[in-house]
Coordinates of C-alpha atoms and ligand atoms in Angstrom, one line a residue:
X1 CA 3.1 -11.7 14.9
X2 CA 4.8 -8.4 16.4
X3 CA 2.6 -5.3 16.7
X4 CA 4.2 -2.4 14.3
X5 CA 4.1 1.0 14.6
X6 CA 5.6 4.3 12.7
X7 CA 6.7 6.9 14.6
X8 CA 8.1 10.5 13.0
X9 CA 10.9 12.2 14.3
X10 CA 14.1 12.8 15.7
X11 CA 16.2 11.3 18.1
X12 CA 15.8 13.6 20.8
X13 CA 15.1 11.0 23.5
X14 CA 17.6 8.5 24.1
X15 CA 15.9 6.4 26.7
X16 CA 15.4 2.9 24.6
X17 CA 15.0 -0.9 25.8
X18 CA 16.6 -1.7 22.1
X19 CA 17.4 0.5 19.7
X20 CA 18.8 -0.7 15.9
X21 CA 20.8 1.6 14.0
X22 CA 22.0 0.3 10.3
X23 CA 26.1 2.2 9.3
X24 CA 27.0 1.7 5.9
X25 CA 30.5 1.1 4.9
X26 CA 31.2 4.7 3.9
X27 CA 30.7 5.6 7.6
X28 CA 28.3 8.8 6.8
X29 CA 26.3 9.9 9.6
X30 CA 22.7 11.6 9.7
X31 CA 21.6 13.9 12.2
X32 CA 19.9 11.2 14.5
X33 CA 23.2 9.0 15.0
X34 CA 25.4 12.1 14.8
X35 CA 23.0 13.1 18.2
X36 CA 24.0 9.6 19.4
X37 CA 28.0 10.1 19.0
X38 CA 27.4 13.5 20.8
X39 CA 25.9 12.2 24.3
X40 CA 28.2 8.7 23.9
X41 CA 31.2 11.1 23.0
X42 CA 31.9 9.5 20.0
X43 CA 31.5 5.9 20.8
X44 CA 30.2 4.5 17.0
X45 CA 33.4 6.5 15.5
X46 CA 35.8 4.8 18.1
X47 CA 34.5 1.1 18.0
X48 CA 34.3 1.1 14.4
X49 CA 38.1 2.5 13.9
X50 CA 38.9 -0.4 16.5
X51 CA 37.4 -3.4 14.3
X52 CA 35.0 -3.9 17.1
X53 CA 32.0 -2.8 14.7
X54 CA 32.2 -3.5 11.4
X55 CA 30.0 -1.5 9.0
X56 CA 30.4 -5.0 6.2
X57 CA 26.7 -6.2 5.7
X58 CA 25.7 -9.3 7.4
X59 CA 27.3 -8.2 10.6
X60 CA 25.7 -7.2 13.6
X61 CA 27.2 -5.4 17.0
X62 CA 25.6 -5.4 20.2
X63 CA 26.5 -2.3 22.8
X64 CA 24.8 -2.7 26.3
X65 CA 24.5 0.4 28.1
X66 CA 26.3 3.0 25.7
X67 CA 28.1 5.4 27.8
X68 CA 26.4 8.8 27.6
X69 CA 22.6 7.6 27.1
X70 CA 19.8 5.6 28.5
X71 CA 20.1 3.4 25.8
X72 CA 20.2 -1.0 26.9
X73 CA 20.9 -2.1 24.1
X74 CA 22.1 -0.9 20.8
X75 CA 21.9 -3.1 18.0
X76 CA 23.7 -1.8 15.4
X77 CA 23.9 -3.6 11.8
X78 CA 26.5 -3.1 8.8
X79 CA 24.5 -2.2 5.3
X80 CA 27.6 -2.3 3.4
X81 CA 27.4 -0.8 0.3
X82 CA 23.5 -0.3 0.5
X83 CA 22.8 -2.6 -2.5
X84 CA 19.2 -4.3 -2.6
X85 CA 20.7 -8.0 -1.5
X86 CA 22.8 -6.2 1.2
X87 CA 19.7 -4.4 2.9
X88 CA 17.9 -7.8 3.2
X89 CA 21.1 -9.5 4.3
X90 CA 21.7 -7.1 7.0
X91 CA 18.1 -7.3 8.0
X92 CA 18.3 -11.0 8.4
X93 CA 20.8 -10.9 11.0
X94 CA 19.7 -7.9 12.8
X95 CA 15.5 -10.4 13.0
X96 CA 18.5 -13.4 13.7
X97 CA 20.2 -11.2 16.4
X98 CA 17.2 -9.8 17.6
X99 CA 14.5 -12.9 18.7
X100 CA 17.6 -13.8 20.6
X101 CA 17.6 -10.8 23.1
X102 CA 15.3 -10.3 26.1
X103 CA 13.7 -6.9 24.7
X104 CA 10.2 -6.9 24.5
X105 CA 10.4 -3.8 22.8
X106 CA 13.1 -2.7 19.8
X107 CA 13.1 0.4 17.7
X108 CA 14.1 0.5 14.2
X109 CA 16.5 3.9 13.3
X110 CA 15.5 4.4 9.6
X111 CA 17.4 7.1 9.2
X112 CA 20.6 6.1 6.7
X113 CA 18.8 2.7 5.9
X114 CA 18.1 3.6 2.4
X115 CA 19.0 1.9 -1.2
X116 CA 19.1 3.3 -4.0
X117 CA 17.1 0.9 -6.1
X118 CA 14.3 0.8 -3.7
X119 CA 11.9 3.4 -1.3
X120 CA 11.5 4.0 2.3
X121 CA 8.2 1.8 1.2
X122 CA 10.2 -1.3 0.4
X123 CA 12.9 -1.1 2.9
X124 CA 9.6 -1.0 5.6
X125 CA 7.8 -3.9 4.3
X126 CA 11.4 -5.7 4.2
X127 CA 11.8 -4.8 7.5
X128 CA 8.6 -6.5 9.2
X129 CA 8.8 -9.1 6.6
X130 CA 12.4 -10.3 7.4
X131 CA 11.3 -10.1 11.3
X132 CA 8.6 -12.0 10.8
X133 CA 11.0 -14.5 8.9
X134 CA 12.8 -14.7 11.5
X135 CA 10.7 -15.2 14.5
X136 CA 8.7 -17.8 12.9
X137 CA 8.6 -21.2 14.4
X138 CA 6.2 -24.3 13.4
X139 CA 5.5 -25.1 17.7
X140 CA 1.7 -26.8 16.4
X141 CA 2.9 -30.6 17.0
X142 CA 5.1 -29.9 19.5
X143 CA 3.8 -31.5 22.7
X144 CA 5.8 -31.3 26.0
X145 CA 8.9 -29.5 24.7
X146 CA 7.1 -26.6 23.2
X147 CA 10.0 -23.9 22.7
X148 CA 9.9 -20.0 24.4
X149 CA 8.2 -17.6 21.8
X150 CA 10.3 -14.9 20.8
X151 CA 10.4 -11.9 23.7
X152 CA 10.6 -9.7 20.9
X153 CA 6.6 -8.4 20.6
X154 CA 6.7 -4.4 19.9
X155 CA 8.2 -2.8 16.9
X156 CA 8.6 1.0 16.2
X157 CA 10.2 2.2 13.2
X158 CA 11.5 6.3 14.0
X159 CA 11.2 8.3 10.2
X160 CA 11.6 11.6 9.2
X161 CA 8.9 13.2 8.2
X162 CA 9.3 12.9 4.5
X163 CA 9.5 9.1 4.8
X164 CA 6.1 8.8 7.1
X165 CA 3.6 8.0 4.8
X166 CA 5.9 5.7 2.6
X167 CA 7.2 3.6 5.6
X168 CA 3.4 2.9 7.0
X169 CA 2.6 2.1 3.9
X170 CA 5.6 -0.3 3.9
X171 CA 4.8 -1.7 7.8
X172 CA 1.3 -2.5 6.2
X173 CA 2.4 -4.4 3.2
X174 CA 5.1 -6.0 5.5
X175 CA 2.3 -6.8 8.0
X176 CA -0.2 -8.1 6.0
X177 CA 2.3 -10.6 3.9
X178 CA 3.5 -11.5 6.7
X179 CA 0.2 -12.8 8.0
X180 CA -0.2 -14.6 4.5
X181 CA 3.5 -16.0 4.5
X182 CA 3.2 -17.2 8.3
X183 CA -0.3 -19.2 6.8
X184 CA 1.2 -20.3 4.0
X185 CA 4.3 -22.1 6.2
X186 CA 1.4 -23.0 8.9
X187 CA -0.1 -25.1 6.1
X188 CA 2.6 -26.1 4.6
X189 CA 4.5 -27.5 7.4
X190 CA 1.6 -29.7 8.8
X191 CA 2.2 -33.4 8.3
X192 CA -0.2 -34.9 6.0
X193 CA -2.1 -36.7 9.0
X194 CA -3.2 -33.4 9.8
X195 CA -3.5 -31.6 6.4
X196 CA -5.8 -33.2 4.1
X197 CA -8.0 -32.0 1.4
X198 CA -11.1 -31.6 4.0
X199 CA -8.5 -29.2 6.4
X200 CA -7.7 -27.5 3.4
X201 CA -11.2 -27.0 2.6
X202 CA -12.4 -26.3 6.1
X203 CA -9.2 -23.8 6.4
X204 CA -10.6 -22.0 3.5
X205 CA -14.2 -22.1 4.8
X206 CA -12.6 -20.0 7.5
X207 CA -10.8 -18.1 5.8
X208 CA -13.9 -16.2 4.3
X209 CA -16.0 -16.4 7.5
X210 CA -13.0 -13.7 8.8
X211 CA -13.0 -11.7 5.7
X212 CA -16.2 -10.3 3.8
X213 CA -15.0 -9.8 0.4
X214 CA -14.1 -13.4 0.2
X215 CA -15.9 -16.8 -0.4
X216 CA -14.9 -20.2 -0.4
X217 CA -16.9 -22.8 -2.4
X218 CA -15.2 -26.5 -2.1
X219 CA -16.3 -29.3 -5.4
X220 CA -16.3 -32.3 -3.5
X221 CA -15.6 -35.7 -5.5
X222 CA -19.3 -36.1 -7.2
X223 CA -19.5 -32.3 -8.3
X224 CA -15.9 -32.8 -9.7
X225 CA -17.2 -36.2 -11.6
X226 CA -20.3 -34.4 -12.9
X227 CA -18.0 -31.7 -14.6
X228 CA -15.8 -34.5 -16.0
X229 CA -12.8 -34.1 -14.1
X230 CA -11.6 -37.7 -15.1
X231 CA -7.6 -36.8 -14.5
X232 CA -8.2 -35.1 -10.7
X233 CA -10.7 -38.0 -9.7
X234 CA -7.7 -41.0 -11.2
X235 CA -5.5 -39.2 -8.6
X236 CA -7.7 -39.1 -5.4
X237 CA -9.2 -41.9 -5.7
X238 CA -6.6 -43.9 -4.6
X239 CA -6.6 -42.5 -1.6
X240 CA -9.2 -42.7 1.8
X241 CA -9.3 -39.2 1.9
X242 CA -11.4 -37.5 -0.8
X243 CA -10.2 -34.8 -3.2
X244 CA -11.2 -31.4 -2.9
X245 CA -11.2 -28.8 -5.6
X246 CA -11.4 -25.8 -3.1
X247 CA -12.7 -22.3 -4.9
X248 CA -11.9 -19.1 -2.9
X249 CA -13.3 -15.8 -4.7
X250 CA -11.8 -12.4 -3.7
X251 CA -14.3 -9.7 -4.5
X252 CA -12.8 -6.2 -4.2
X253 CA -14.1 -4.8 -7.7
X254 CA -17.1 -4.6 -9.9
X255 CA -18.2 -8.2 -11.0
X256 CA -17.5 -6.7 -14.8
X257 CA -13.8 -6.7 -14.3
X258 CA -11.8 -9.9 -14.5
X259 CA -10.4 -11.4 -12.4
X260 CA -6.6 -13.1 -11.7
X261 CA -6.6 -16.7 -11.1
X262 CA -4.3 -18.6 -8.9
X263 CA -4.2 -22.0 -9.3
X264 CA -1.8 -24.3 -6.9
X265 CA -0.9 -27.8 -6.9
X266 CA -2.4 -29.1 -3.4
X267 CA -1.2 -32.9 -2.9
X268 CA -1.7 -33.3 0.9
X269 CA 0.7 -36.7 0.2
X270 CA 3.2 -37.9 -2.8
X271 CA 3.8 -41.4 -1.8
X272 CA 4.1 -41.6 -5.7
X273 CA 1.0 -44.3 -5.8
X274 CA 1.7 -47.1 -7.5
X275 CA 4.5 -45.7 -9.1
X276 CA 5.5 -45.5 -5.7
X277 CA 8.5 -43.6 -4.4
X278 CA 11.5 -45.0 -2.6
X279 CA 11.4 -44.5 1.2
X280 CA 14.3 -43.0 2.9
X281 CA 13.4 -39.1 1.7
X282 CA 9.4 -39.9 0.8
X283 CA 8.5 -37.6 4.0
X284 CA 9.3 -34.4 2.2
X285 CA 6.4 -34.9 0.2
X286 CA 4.1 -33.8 3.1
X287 CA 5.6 -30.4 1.3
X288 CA 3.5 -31.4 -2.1
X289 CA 0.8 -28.8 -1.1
X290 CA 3.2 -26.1 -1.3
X291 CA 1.7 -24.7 -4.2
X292 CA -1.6 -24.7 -3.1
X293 CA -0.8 -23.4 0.6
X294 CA 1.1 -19.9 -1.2
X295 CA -2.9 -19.9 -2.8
X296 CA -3.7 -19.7 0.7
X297 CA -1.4 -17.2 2.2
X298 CA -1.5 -15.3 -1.0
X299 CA -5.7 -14.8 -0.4
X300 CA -5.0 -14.2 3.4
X301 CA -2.8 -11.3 2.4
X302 CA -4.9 -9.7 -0.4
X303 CA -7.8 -10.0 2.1
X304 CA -5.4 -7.8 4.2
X305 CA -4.7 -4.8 1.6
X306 CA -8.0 -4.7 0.0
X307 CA -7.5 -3.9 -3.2
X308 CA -10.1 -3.2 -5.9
X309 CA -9.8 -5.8 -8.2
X310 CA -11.0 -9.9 -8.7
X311 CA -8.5 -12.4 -8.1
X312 CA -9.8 -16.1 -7.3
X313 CA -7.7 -18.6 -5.9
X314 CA -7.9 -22.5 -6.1
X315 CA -6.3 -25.6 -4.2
X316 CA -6.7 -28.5 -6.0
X317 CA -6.7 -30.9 -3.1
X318 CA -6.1 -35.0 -3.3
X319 CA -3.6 -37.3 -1.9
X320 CA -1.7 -39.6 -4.1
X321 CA -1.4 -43.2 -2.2
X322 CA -1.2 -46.8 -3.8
X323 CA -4.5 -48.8 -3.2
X324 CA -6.7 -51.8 -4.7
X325 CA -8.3 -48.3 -6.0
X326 CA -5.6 -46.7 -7.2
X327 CA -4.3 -46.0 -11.0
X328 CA -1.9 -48.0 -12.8
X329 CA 0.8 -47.5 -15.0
X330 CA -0.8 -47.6 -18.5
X331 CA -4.5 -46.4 -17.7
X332 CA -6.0 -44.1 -19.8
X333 CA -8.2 -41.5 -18.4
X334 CA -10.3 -38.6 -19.5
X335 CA -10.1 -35.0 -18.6
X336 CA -12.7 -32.0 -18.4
X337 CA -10.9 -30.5 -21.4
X338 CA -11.9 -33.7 -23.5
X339 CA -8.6 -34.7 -23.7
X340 CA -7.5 -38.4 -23.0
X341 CA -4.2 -39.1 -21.0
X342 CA -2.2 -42.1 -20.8
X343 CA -0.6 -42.2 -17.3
X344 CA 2.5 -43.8 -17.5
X345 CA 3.7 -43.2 -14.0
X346 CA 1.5 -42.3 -11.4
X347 CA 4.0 -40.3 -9.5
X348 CA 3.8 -37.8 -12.4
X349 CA 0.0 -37.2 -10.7
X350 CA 0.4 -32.9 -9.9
X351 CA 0.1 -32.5 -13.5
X352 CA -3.0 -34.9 -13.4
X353 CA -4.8 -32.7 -10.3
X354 CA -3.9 -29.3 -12.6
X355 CA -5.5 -29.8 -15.7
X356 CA -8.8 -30.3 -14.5
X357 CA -8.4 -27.2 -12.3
X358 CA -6.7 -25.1 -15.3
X359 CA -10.2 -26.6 -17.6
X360 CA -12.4 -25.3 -14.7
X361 CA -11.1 -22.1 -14.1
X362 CA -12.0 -20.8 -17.7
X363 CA -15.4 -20.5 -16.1
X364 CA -14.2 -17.0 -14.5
X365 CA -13.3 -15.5 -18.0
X366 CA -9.6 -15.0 -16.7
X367 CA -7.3 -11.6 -16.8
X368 CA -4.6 -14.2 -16.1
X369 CA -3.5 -17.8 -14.7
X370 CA -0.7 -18.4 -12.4
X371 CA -0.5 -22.2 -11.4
X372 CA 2.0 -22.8 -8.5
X373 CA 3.3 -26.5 -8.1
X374 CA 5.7 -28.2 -6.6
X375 CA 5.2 -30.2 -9.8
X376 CA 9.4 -32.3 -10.6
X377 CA 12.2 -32.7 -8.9
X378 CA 14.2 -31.9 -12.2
X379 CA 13.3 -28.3 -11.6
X380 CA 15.6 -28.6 -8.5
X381 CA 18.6 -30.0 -10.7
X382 CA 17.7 -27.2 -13.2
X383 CA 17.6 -24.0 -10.8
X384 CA 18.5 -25.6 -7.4
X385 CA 17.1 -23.3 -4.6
X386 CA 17.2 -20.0 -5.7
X387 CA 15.0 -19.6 -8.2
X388 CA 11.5 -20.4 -8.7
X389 CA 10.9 -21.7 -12.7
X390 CA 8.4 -19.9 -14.9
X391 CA 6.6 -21.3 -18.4
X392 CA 4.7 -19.0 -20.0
X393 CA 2.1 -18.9 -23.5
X394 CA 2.7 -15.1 -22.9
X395 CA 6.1 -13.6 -22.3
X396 CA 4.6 -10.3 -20.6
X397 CA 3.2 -12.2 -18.2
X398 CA 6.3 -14.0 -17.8
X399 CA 8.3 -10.9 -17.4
X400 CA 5.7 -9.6 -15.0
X401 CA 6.0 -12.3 -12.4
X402 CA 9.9 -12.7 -12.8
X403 CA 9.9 -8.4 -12.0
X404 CA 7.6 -9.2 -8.9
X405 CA 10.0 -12.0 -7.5
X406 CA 12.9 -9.4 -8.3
X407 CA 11.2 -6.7 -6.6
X408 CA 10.8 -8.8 -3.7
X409 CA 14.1 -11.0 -3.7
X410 CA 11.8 -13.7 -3.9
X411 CA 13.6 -14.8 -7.6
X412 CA 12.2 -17.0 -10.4
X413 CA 13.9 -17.5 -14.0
X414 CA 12.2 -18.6 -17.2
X415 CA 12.4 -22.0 -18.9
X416 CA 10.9 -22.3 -22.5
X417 CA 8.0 -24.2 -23.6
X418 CA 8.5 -25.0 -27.3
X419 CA 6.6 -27.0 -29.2
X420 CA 9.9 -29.1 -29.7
X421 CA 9.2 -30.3 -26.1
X422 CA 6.0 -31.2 -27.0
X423 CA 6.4 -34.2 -28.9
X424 CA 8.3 -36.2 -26.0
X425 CA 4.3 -36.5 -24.7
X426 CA 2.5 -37.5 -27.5
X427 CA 1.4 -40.7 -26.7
X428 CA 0.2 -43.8 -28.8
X429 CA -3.0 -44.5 -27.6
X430 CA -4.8 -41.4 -25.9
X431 CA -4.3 -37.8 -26.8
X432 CA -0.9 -37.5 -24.8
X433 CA 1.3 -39.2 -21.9
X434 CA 1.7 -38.0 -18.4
X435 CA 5.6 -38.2 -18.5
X436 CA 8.1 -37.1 -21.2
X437 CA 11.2 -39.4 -20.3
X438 CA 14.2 -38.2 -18.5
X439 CA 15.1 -35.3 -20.8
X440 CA 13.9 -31.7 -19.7
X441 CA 11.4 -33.2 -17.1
X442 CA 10.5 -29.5 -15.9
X443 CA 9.9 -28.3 -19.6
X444 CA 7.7 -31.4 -20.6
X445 CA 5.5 -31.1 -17.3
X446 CA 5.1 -27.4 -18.1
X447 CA 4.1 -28.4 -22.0
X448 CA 1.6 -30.6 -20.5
X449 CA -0.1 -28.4 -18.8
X450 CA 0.0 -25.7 -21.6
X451 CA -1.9 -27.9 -23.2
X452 CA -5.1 -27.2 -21.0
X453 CA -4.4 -23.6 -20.9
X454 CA -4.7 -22.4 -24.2
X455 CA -8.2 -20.0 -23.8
X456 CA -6.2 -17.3 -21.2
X457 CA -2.8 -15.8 -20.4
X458 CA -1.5 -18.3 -18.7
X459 CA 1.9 -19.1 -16.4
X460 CA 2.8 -22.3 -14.5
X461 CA 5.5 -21.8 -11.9
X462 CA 8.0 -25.0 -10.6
X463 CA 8.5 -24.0 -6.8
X464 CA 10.0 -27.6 -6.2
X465 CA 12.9 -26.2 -5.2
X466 CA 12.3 -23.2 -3.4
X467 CA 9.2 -23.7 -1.4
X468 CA 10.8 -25.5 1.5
X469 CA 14.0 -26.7 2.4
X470 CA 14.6 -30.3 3.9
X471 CA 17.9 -30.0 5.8
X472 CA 17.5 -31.2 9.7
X473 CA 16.6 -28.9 12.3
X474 CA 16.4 -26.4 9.4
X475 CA 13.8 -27.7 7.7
X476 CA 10.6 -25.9 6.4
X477 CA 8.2 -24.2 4.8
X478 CA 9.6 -20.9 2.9
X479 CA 6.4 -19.5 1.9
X480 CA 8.0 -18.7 -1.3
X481 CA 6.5 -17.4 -4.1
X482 CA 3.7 -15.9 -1.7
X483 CA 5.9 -12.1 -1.8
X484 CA 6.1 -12.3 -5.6
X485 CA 2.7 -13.5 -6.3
X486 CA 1.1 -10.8 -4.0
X487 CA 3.6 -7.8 -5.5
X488 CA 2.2 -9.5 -9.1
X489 CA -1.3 -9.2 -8.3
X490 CA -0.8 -5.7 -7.2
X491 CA 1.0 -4.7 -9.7
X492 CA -2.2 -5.5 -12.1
X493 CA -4.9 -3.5 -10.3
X494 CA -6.4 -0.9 -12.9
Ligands
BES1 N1 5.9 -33.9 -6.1 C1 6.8 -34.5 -7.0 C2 8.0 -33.5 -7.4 C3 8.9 -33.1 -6.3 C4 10.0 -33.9 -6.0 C5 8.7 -32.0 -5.6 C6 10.9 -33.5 -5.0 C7 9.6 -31.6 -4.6 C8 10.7 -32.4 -4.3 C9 6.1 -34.9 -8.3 O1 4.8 -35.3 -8.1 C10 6.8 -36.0 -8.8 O2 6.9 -37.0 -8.2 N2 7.4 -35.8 -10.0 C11 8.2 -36.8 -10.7 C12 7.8 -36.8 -12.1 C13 8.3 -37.9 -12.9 C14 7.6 -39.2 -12.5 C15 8.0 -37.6 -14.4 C16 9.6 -36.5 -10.5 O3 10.0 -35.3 -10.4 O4 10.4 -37.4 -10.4
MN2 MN1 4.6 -37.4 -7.7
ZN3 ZN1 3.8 -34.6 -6.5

């Protein structure tokens, strides 16, 4: 991470190592960069009336040595029309433009990097956040080609005076997401050798040794069979390494108030078991702890802002491998809930690890449950990349998540759970079926999971699609929905 800091004032020095300055299409000038086309003698005006800056947002221009000032590098990035989308898009190439040059140091200009939707607050945390986007780089495994780290380690961001408070508040949020998101991809991008449940667990253990307001307690397999968890325990014990159900409590408010639960989906490996998946993509599914890892980086950052309110978080941690232990296609098992499920194909196992943890987590009296899984890969074919799915028994909380991811650019979209979906996973013999046949594969997955969630406000969210991306050298975590899930669990602090 980059160290931030907010600094009020004009532009009355122009001795800078890197300085970024954001001109929207309409060409308007504030004081600070009207100061700036004073001592360079009009420089901005010139090379934009020449095509060689373009004010269109995406595009960045790099003057070294402006004429006039003490200035090495000028970075300066087209905003367009100011829209939301166009702010974060012209923010992503300035972080792309920026990890590439030698400064150690870079100033942001706020000054005309404003939108009307949004505050100096937001356009601060997007700032640091879109930085930290960009700078990130998974370097744990490499051995003896471990790449340069970004020069880039010092950010100032020059305000007015108005703006101060708002933009620090901003650089914090940014800050201390950042540190979350950057956890969230750490976990997420470790290959399954390395993550199991017990890292998981001993990451969480951590976790609350750093912070005092949380604590981490971990159910290992025989606490999980003495509470019943009969659909968890089919999953995990096909596998060497044991499940985890790991517990983290965020404490920031009286123990009277309720608290927000996050629940994610934390299957270290999908080989698919004995249902078992063909082989040429099967690595991906090192990414099946996805949901559980934006738990993770969603705590980290809550432990950051401190707010006064409850929230507990829970991985539920197994691996899903084929073994002489492993379920089979047509075994019946029961859950905490009571309920007996008829697992048809082992590969349909996330839902299996969630109900167990959505039975247990009635224990905290919830405000409200947010399960996070990267739970079928017909939610990809549904919403492809863009968009996160949301399922709902309560369409204000639906509507409350799908305004955090909107707030943040970090979108979901909401899919219906009728009860005509509910019949494709009735089963014969126990109380239902783990899969509901090809037809709305996203929908039936969410209805089973409604169906241990019936005592709270409760959401599930697909984030098969947008949690990482598999392309290449591009590959990786996203740490999606960790931004909309923390602006959520703001948002619902009394
Ligand atoms: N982890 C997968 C879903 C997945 C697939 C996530 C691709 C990300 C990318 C899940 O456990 C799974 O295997 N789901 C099955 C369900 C089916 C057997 C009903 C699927 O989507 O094919
Ligand atoms: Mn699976
Ligand atoms: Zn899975």
């Amino acid at each position: 991470m980059r160290s931030y800091s907010v600094k009020r004032g004009e532009l009355s020095d122009t001795s800078f190592p890197c300085l970024v300055v954001g001109i929207a299409e309409d060409e308007s000038f504030g004081p600070a960069i009207k100061a700036l086309e004073k001592a360079s003698k009009g420089a901005l005006k010139r090379l934009i009336k020449r095509g060689d800056i373009s004010t269109k947002a995406g595009t960045t221009t790099l003057l070294t040595d402006l004429a006039g000032t003490k200035i090495e590098r000028l970075l300066v990035i087209g905003l367009g029309a100011k829209s939301v989308d166009q702010i974060v898009l012209s923010f992503q190439s300035a972080a792309a433009q920026l990890k590439k040059l030698p400064s150690k140091t870079a100033t942001l200009l706020m000054e005309g990097i404003d939108c009307a939707d949004r505050d100096a607050s937001w356009v601060a945390s997007k700032w640091v956040e879109c930085l930290e986007d960009a700078a990130y780089q998974y370097v744990e495994m490499k051995g003896t080609s471990k790449p340069k780290a970004v020069s880039l380690s010092k950010v100032q961001i020059l305000t007015n005076s108005e703006n101060a408070t708002a933009v620090r508040a901003g650089v914090k949020l940014g800050v201390s997401l950042s540190k979350g998101k950057n956890a969230t991809r750490d976990l997420s991008n470790a290959p399954s050798n390395l993550c199991t449940p017990t890292y998981l667990a001993e990451q969480a253990k951590k976790l609350a040794k750093t912070y005092p307001k949380l604590s981490t307690t971990v159910l290992d397999e025989k606490q999980m069979a003495r509470l019943g968890m009969g659909a968890f325990l089919s999953v995990s014990k096909g596998s060497d390494e044991p499940g985890k159900m790991i517990v983290m409590q965020y404490k920031g408010a009286a123990a009277s108030q309720k608290p927000h639960v996050i629940v994610g989906k934390g299957i270290t490996f999908d080989t698919g078991g004995i249902s078992l998946k063909p082989g040429a993509s099967m690595w991906e599914m090192i990414y099946d702890m996805c949901g559980a890892a934006s738990v993770f980086g969603t705590m980290l950052t809550l432990c950051e802002m401190a707010p006064r309110m409850n929230v507990v978080g829970v991985m539920a941690a197994a691996e899903n491998m084929p073994s002489g232990g492993a379920s089979k296609p047509g075994d019946i098992v029961k859950t905490m809930s009571g309920q007996t499920v008829e697992i048809l194909n082992t590969d349909a196992e996330g839902r299996l690890v969630l109900c167990d943890a959505l039975t247990y987590v009635e224990r905290f009296n919830p405000a409200s449950v947010v399960d996070i899984a990267t739970l079928t890969g017909a939610c990809i074919i549904a919403l492809g990349s863009h968009a996160s799915a949301v399922f709902s028994n309560d369409d204000a909380l639906a509507q409350s998540l799908i305004e955090a991811g909107e707030r943040t650019r970090d979108r979901a979209w909401q899919l219906p759970i009728w009860d005509d979906y509910q019949k494709q996973i009735n089963s014969a013999f126990a109380d239902m079926q783990n899969i509901g046949g090809r037809e709305a594969g996203s929908i039936t997955a969410a209805c089973f999971l409604a169906r241990f969630a019936k005592k709270y406000r409760w959401a599930h969210m697909d984030i098969a699609g947008t949690s990482f991306k598999w392309a290449g050298l591009n590959k990786g975590a996203t740490a999606r929905p960790v931004a909309l899930l923390t602006d959520y669990l703001l948002s619902q602090k009394s």
